[in-house]
Amino acid sequence: ADLRDVALVEAYFPGREIAATVVDHEAYPLVEIKPKSGHYDYSNKYTSGRSEYVCPAEVAFDTTEAIQLCAVKAFTSLGCEGFARVDFLLNAKSEFVCLEVNTLPGMTANSLVPKAARAKGIEPPHLMQIIMDSALHRRRLSH
């Protein structure tokens, strides 16, 4: 088939934007992304003050656990190591869909992974140590 004639069509899934951090196969508290207007586009993501981040996300316990389990499964299934962020949409019926796995998420002061770690009581220097220890452990196992 000529790829210029091919299209991917997905059903619209309205929902809240939820980010799940996974570090060394462990799920951290969820972060809800709340743009102050419109969608979480480039402008709302990278312009300070245009979005609010709630961590831990205000999501029912069982739904939180289900999203975290799905995040860890996605991380493991794709062969991820170290850390990643798995993004979801969550609707009013507590149904969710996985949007993507970001295998190299940002680690700035405003990034979502450090926000999730802080909600777990882990400050960025300690988070980096956990990630490095995980990499060193994997390296020792492979030799």
JSON list of C-alpha atoms in Angstrom, two decimals:
[
{"chain": "A", "resi": 1, "resn": "ALA", "atom": "CA", "xyz": [0.00, 0.00, 0.00]},
{"chain": "A", "resi": 2, "resn": "ASP", "atom": "CA", "xyz": [1.12, 3.54, -0.65]},
{"chain": "A", "resi": 3, "resn": "LEU", "atom": "CA", "xyz": [1.70, 4.99, 2.85]},
{"chain": "A", "resi": 4, "resn": "ARG", "atom": "CA", "xyz": [0.48, 8.39, 1.70]},
{"chain": "A", "resi": 5, "resn": "ASP", "atom": "CA", "xyz": [-3.01, 6.85, 1.62]},
{"chain": "A", "resi": 6, "resn": "VAL", "atom": "CA", "xyz": [-2.85, 5.35, 5.13]},
{"chain": "A", "resi": 7, "resn": "ALA", "atom": "CA", "xyz": [-4.25, 6.99, 8.24]},
{"chain": "A", "resi": 8, "resn": "LEU", "atom": "CA", "xyz": [-4.53, 6.01, 11.88]},
{"chain": "A", "resi": 9, "resn": "VAL", "atom": "CA", "xyz": [-7.90, 6.92, 13.39]},
{"chain": "A", "resi": 10, "resn": "GLU", "atom": "CA", "xyz": [-8.56, 6.68, 17.11]},
{"chain": "A", "resi": 11, "resn": "ALA", "atom": "CA", "xyz": [-11.73, 7.25, 19.09]},
{"chain": "A", "resi": 12, "resn": "TYR", "atom": "CA", "xyz": [-11.79, 10.50, 21.04]},
{"chain": "A", "resi": 13, "resn": "PHE", "atom": "CA", "xyz": [-11.20, 9.81, 24.73]},
{"chain": "A", "resi": 14, "resn": "PRO", "atom": "CA", "xyz": [-11.93, 12.85, 26.89]},
{"chain": "A", "resi": 15, "resn": "GLY", "atom": "CA", "xyz": [-10.27, 12.80, 30.26]},
{"chain": "A", "resi": 16, "resn": "ARG", "atom": "CA", "xyz": [-7.96, 14.21, 32.88]},
{"chain": "A", "resi": 17, "resn": "GLU", "atom": "CA", "xyz": [-4.24, 14.10, 32.12]},
{"chain": "A", "resi": 18, "resn": "ILE", "atom": "CA", "xyz": [-2.38, 11.84, 34.52]},
{"chain": "A", "resi": 19, "resn": "ALA", "atom": "CA", "xyz": [1.36, 11.15, 34.63]},
{"chain": "A", "resi": 20, "resn": "ALA", "atom": "CA", "xyz": [2.73, 8.03, 36.31]},
{"chain": "A", "resi": 21, "resn": "THR", "atom": "CA", "xyz": [6.42, 7.91, 37.19]},
{"chain": "A", "resi": 22, "resn": "VAL", "atom": "CA", "xyz": [8.14, 4.54, 37.34]},
{"chain": "A", "resi": 23, "resn": "VAL", "atom": "CA", "xyz": [11.59, 4.27, 38.93]},
{"chain": "A", "resi": 24, "resn": "ASP", "atom": "CA", "xyz": [13.35, 0.91, 38.92]},
{"chain": "A", "resi": 25, "resn": "HIS", "atom": "CA", "xyz": [10.02, -0.92, 38.35]},
{"chain": "A", "resi": 26, "resn": "GLU", "atom": "CA", "xyz": [8.27, 0.94, 41.20]},
{"chain": "A", "resi": 27, "resn": "ALA", "atom": "CA", "xyz": [5.35, 3.30, 40.64]},
{"chain": "A", "resi": 28, "resn": "TYR", "atom": "CA", "xyz": [5.49, 6.70, 42.34]},
{"chain": "A", "resi": 29, "resn": "PRO", "atom": "CA", "xyz": [2.52, 8.94, 43.24]},
{"chain": "A", "resi": 30, "resn": "LEU", "atom": "CA", "xyz": [0.49, 10.10, 40.25]},
{"chain": "A", "resi": 31, "resn": "VAL", "atom": "CA", "xyz": [0.58, 13.68, 38.99]},
{"chain": "A", "resi": 32, "resn": "GLU", "atom": "CA", "xyz": [-2.49, 15.33, 37.46]},
{"chain": "A", "resi": 33, "resn": "ILE", "atom": "CA", "xyz": [-1.77, 17.99, 34.87]},
{"chain": "A", "resi": 34, "resn": "LYS", "atom": "CA", "xyz": [-4.34, 20.80, 34.83]},
{"chain": "A", "resi": 35, "resn": "PRO", "atom": "CA", "xyz": [-3.86, 23.45, 32.14]},
{"chain": "A", "resi": 36, "resn": "LYS", "atom": "CA", "xyz": [-5.47, 26.71, 33.24]},
{"chain": "A", "resi": 37, "resn": "SER", "atom": "CA", "xyz": [-7.02, 27.01, 29.76]},
{"chain": "A", "resi": 38, "resn": "GLY", "atom": "CA", "xyz": [-7.22, 24.79, 26.70]},
{"chain": "A", "resi": 39, "resn": "HIS", "atom": "CA", "xyz": [-5.20, 21.62, 26.33]},
{"chain": "A", "resi": 40, "resn": "TYR", "atom": "CA", "xyz": [-1.76, 20.69, 27.67]},
{"chain": "A", "resi": 41, "resn": "ASP", "atom": "CA", "xyz": [0.00, 21.93, 24.56]},
{"chain": "A", "resi": 42, "resn": "TYR", "atom": "CA", "xyz": [3.55, 23.23, 24.13]},
{"chain": "A", "resi": 43, "resn": "SER", "atom": "CA", "xyz": [2.65, 26.69, 25.39]},
{"chain": "A", "resi": 44, "resn": "ASN", "atom": "CA", "xyz": [0.83, 25.43, 28.49]},
{"chain": "A", "resi": 45, "resn": "LYS", "atom": "CA", "xyz": [3.64, 22.97, 29.24]},
{"chain": "A", "resi": 46, "resn": "TYR", "atom": "CA", "xyz": [6.62, 25.28, 28.89]},
{"chain": "A", "resi": 47, "resn": "THR", "atom": "CA", "xyz": [5.20, 28.65, 29.99]},
{"chain": "A", "resi": 48, "resn": "SER", "atom": "CA", "xyz": [5.47, 29.02, 33.74]},
{"chain": "A", "resi": 49, "resn": "GLY", "atom": "CA", "xyz": [2.11, 29.45, 35.47]},
{"chain": "A", "resi": 50, "resn": "ARG", "atom": "CA", "xyz": [-0.01, 28.16, 32.56]},
{"chain": "A", "resi": 51, "resn": "SER", "atom": "CA", "xyz": [-0.64, 24.75, 34.15]},
{"chain": "A", "resi": 52, "resn": "GLU", "atom": "CA", "xyz": [-1.23, 23.43, 37.65]},
{"chain": "A", "resi": 53, "resn": "TYR", "atom": "CA", "xyz": [0.19, 20.10, 38.83]},
{"chain": "A", "resi": 54, "resn": "VAL", "atom": "CA", "xyz": [-1.54, 18.12, 41.58]},
{"chain": "A", "resi": 55, "resn": "CYS", "atom": "CA", "xyz": [0.57, 15.45, 43.26]},
{"chain": "A", "resi": 56, "resn": "PRO", "atom": "CA", "xyz": [-0.53, 13.10, 44.51]},
{"chain": "A", "resi": 57, "resn": "ALA", "atom": "CA", "xyz": [-3.38, 13.30, 42.01]},
{"chain": "A", "resi": 58, "resn": "GLU", "atom": "CA", "xyz": [-6.86, 13.38, 43.48]},
{"chain": "A", "resi": 59, "resn": "VAL", "atom": "CA", "xyz": [-7.84, 9.96, 42.13]},
{"chain": "A", "resi": 60, "resn": "ALA", "atom": "CA", "xyz": [-9.63, 7.12, 43.96]},
{"chain": "A", "resi": 61, "resn": "PHE", "atom": "CA", "xyz": [-7.26, 4.64, 45.60]},
{"chain": "A", "resi": 62, "resn": "ASP", "atom": "CA", "xyz": [-8.29, 1.66, 43.45]},
{"chain": "A", "resi": 63, "resn": "THR", "atom": "CA", "xyz": [-7.98, 3.69, 40.25]},
{"chain": "A", "resi": 64, "resn": "THR", "atom": "CA", "xyz": [-4.59, 5.02, 41.36]},
{"chain": "A", "resi": 65, "resn": "GLU", "atom": "CA", "xyz": [-3.41, 1.45, 41.96]},
{"chain": "A", "resi": 66, "resn": "ALA", "atom": "CA", "xyz": [-4.75, 0.30, 38.56]},
{"chain": "A", "resi": 67, "resn": "ILE", "atom": "CA", "xyz": [-2.99, 3.15, 36.73]},
{"chain": "A", "resi": 68, "resn": "GLN", "atom": "CA", "xyz": [0.25, 2.51, 38.61]},
{"chain": "A", "resi": 69, "resn": "LEU", "atom": "CA", "xyz": [0.08, -1.21, 37.80]},
{"chain": "A", "resi": 70, "resn": "CYS", "atom": "CA", "xyz": [-0.52, -0.42, 34.14]},
{"chain": "A", "resi": 71, "resn": "ALA", "atom": "CA", "xyz": [2.42, 2.02, 34.17]},
{"chain": "A", "resi": 72, "resn": "VAL", "atom": "CA", "xyz": [4.77, -0.61, 35.60]},
{"chain": "A", "resi": 73, "resn": "LYS", "atom": "CA", "xyz": [3.50, -3.17, 33.06]},
{"chain": "A", "resi": 74, "resn": "ALA", "atom": "CA", "xyz": [4.12, -0.75, 30.19]},
{"chain": "A", "resi": 75, "resn": "PHE", "atom": "CA", "xyz": [7.60, 0.03, 31.57]},
{"chain": "A", "resi": 76, "resn": "THR", "atom": "CA", "xyz": [8.48, -3.66, 31.90]},
{"chain": "A", "resi": 77, "resn": "SER", "atom": "CA", "xyz": [6.86, -4.74, 28.61]},
{"chain": "A", "resi": 78, "resn": "LEU", "atom": "CA", "xyz": [8.89, -2.19, 26.66]},
{"chain": "A", "resi": 79, "resn": "GLY", "atom": "CA", "xyz": [12.15, -3.23, 28.36]},
{"chain": "A", "resi": 80, "resn": "CYS", "atom": "CA", "xyz": [12.59, 0.10, 30.10]},
{"chain": "A", "resi": 81, "resn": "GLU", "atom": "CA", "xyz": [15.25, 0.48, 32.74]},
{"chain": "A", "resi": 82, "resn": "GLY", "atom": "CA", "xyz": [16.03, 3.16, 35.29]},
{"chain": "A", "resi": 83, "resn": "PHE", "atom": "CA", "xyz": [13.07, 5.51, 35.10]},
{"chain": "A", "resi": 84, "resn": "ALA", "atom": "CA", "xyz": [10.30, 6.62, 32.79]},
{"chain": "A", "resi": 85, "resn": "ARG", "atom": "CA", "xyz": [7.06, 8.56, 32.82]},
{"chain": "A", "resi": 86, "resn": "VAL", "atom": "CA", "xyz": [3.88, 6.92, 31.54]},
{"chain": "A", "resi": 87, "resn": "ASP", "atom": "CA", "xyz": [1.09, 9.29, 30.50]},
{"chain": "A", "resi": 88, "resn": "PHE", "atom": "CA", "xyz": [-2.62, 8.48, 30.71]},
{"chain": "A", "resi": 89, "resn": "LEU", "atom": "CA", "xyz": [-6.06, 9.98, 30.20]},
{"chain": "A", "resi": 90, "resn": "LEU", "atom": "CA", "xyz": [-8.64, 9.22, 32.92]},
{"chain": "A", "resi": 91, "resn": "ASN", "atom": "CA", "xyz": [-12.36, 9.74, 32.34]},
{"chain": "A", "resi": 92, "resn": "ALA", "atom": "CA", "xyz": [-15.25, 10.34, 34.76]},
{"chain": "A", "resi": 93, "resn": "LYS", "atom": "CA", "xyz": [-16.07, 6.58, 34.84]},
{"chain": "A", "resi": 94, "resn": "SER", "atom": "CA", "xyz": [-12.54, 5.81, 36.13]},
{"chain": "A", "resi": 95, "resn": "GLU", "atom": "CA", "xyz": [-11.61, 4.30, 32.74]},
{"chain": "A", "resi": 96, "resn": "PHE", "atom": "CA", "xyz": [-8.17, 5.18, 31.50]},
{"chain": "A", "resi": 97, "resn": "VAL", "atom": "CA", "xyz": [-6.00, 4.83, 28.42]},
{"chain": "A", "resi": 98, "resn": "CYS", "atom": "CA", "xyz": [-2.24, 4.92, 28.13]},
{"chain": "A", "resi": 99, "resn": "LEU", "atom": "CA", "xyz": [-1.03, 7.63, 25.77]},
{"chain": "A", "resi": 100, "resn": "GLU", "atom": "CA", "xyz": [2.72, 7.11, 25.76]},
{"chain": "A", "resi": 101, "resn": "VAL", "atom": "CA", "xyz": [5.82, 6.06, 27.63]},
{"chain": "A", "resi": 102, "resn": "ASN", "atom": "CA", "xyz": [8.43, 8.80, 27.89]},
{"chain": "A", "resi": 103, "resn": "THR", "atom": "CA", "xyz": [11.73, 6.96, 28.35]},
{"chain": "A", "resi": 104, "resn": "LEU", "atom": "CA", "xyz": [13.74, 10.10, 29.03]},
{"chain": "A", "resi": 105, "resn": "PRO", "atom": "CA", "xyz": [11.46, 12.53, 30.88]},
{"chain": "A", "resi": 106, "resn": "GLY", "atom": "CA", "xyz": [12.67, 15.89, 32.09]},
{"chain": "A", "resi": 107, "resn": "MET", "atom": "CA", "xyz": [14.45, 16.19, 35.41]},
{"chain": "A", "resi": 108, "resn": "THR", "atom": "CA", "xyz": [14.27, 19.96, 35.95]},
{"chain": "A", "resi": 109, "resn": "ALA", "atom": "CA", "xyz": [12.83, 21.54, 39.08]},
{"chain": "A", "resi": 110, "resn": "ASN", "atom": "CA", "xyz": [9.47, 21.87, 37.28]},
{"chain": "A", "resi": 111, "resn": "SER", "atom": "CA", "xyz": [9.43, 18.39, 35.72]},
{"chain": "A", "resi": 112, "resn": "LEU", "atom": "CA", "xyz": [6.85, 15.78, 36.69]},
{"chain": "A", "resi": 113, "resn": "VAL", "atom": "CA", "xyz": [9.23, 12.99, 37.77]},
{"chain": "A", "resi": 114, "resn": "PRO", "atom": "CA", "xyz": [10.81, 15.09, 40.57]},
{"chain": "A", "resi": 115, "resn": "LYS", "atom": "CA", "xyz": [7.30, 16.20, 41.63]},
{"chain": "A", "resi": 116, "resn": "ALA", "atom": "CA", "xyz": [6.23, 12.55, 41.98]},
{"chain": "A", "resi": 117, "resn": "ALA", "atom": "CA", "xyz": [9.42, 11.72, 43.87]},
{"chain": "A", "resi": 118, "resn": "ARG", "atom": "CA", "xyz": [8.92, 14.64, 46.28]},
{"chain": "A", "resi": 119, "resn": "ALA", "atom": "CA", "xyz": [5.37, 13.41, 46.99]},
{"chain": "A", "resi": 120, "resn": "LYS", "atom": "CA", "xyz": [6.99, 10.12, 48.02]},
{"chain": "A", "resi": 121, "resn": "GLY", "atom": "CA", "xyz": [9.45, 11.99, 50.27]},
{"chain": "A", "resi": 122, "resn": "ILE", "atom": "CA", "xyz": [12.40, 11.67, 47.88]},
{"chain": "A", "resi": 123, "resn": "GLU", "atom": "CA", "xyz": [14.32, 14.84, 47.03]},
{"chain": "A", "resi": 124, "resn": "PRO", "atom": "CA", "xyz": [16.01, 15.14, 43.59]},
{"chain": "A", "resi": 125, "resn": "PRO", "atom": "CA", "xyz": [19.58, 14.29, 44.72]},
{"chain": "A", "resi": 126, "resn": "HIS", "atom": "CA", "xyz": [18.30, 11.08, 46.36]},
{"chain": "A", "resi": 127, "resn": "LEU", "atom": "CA", "xyz": [16.19, 10.30, 43.28]},
{"chain": "A", "resi": 128, "resn": "MET", "atom": "CA", "xyz": [19.27, 10.59, 41.09]},
{"chain": "A", "resi": 129, "resn": "GLN", "atom": "CA", "xyz": [21.14, 8.28, 43.47]},
{"chain": "A", "resi": 130, "resn": "ILE", "atom": "CA", "xyz": [18.35, 5.69, 43.25]},
{"chain": "A", "resi": 131, "resn": "ILE", "atom": "CA", "xyz": [18.46, 5.84, 39.44]},
{"chain": "A", "resi": 132, "resn": "MET", "atom": "CA", "xyz": [22.27, 5.55, 39.39]},
{"chain": "A", "resi": 133, "resn": "ASP", "atom": "CA", "xyz": [22.29, 2.69, 41.91]},
{"chain": "A", "resi": 134, "resn": "SER", "atom": "CA", "xyz": [19.75, 0.86, 39.76]},
{"chain": "A", "resi": 135, "resn": "ALA", "atom": "CA", "xyz": [21.97, 1.27, 36.68]},
{"chain": "A", "resi": 136, "resn": "LEU", "atom": "CA", "xyz": [25.07, 0.10, 38.57]},
{"chain": "A", "resi": 137, "resn": "HIS", "atom": "CA", "xyz": [23.17, -2.92, 39.91]},
{"chain": "A", "resi": 138, "resn": "ARG", "atom": "CA", "xyz": [22.03, -3.89, 36.39]},
{"chain": "A", "resi": 139, "resn": "ARG", "atom": "CA", "xyz": [25.58, -3.49, 35.12]},
{"chain": "A", "resi": 140, "resn": "ARG", "atom": "CA", "xyz": [26.94, -5.79, 37.86]},
{"chain": "A", "resi": 141, "resn": "LEU", "atom": "CA", "xyz": [24.30, -8.39, 37.01]},
{"chain": "A", "resi": 142, "resn": "SER", "atom": "CA", "xyz": [25.20, -8.34, 33.32]},
{"chain": "A", "resi": 143, "resn": "HIS", "atom": "CA", "xyz": [28.89, -9.11, 33.98]}
]
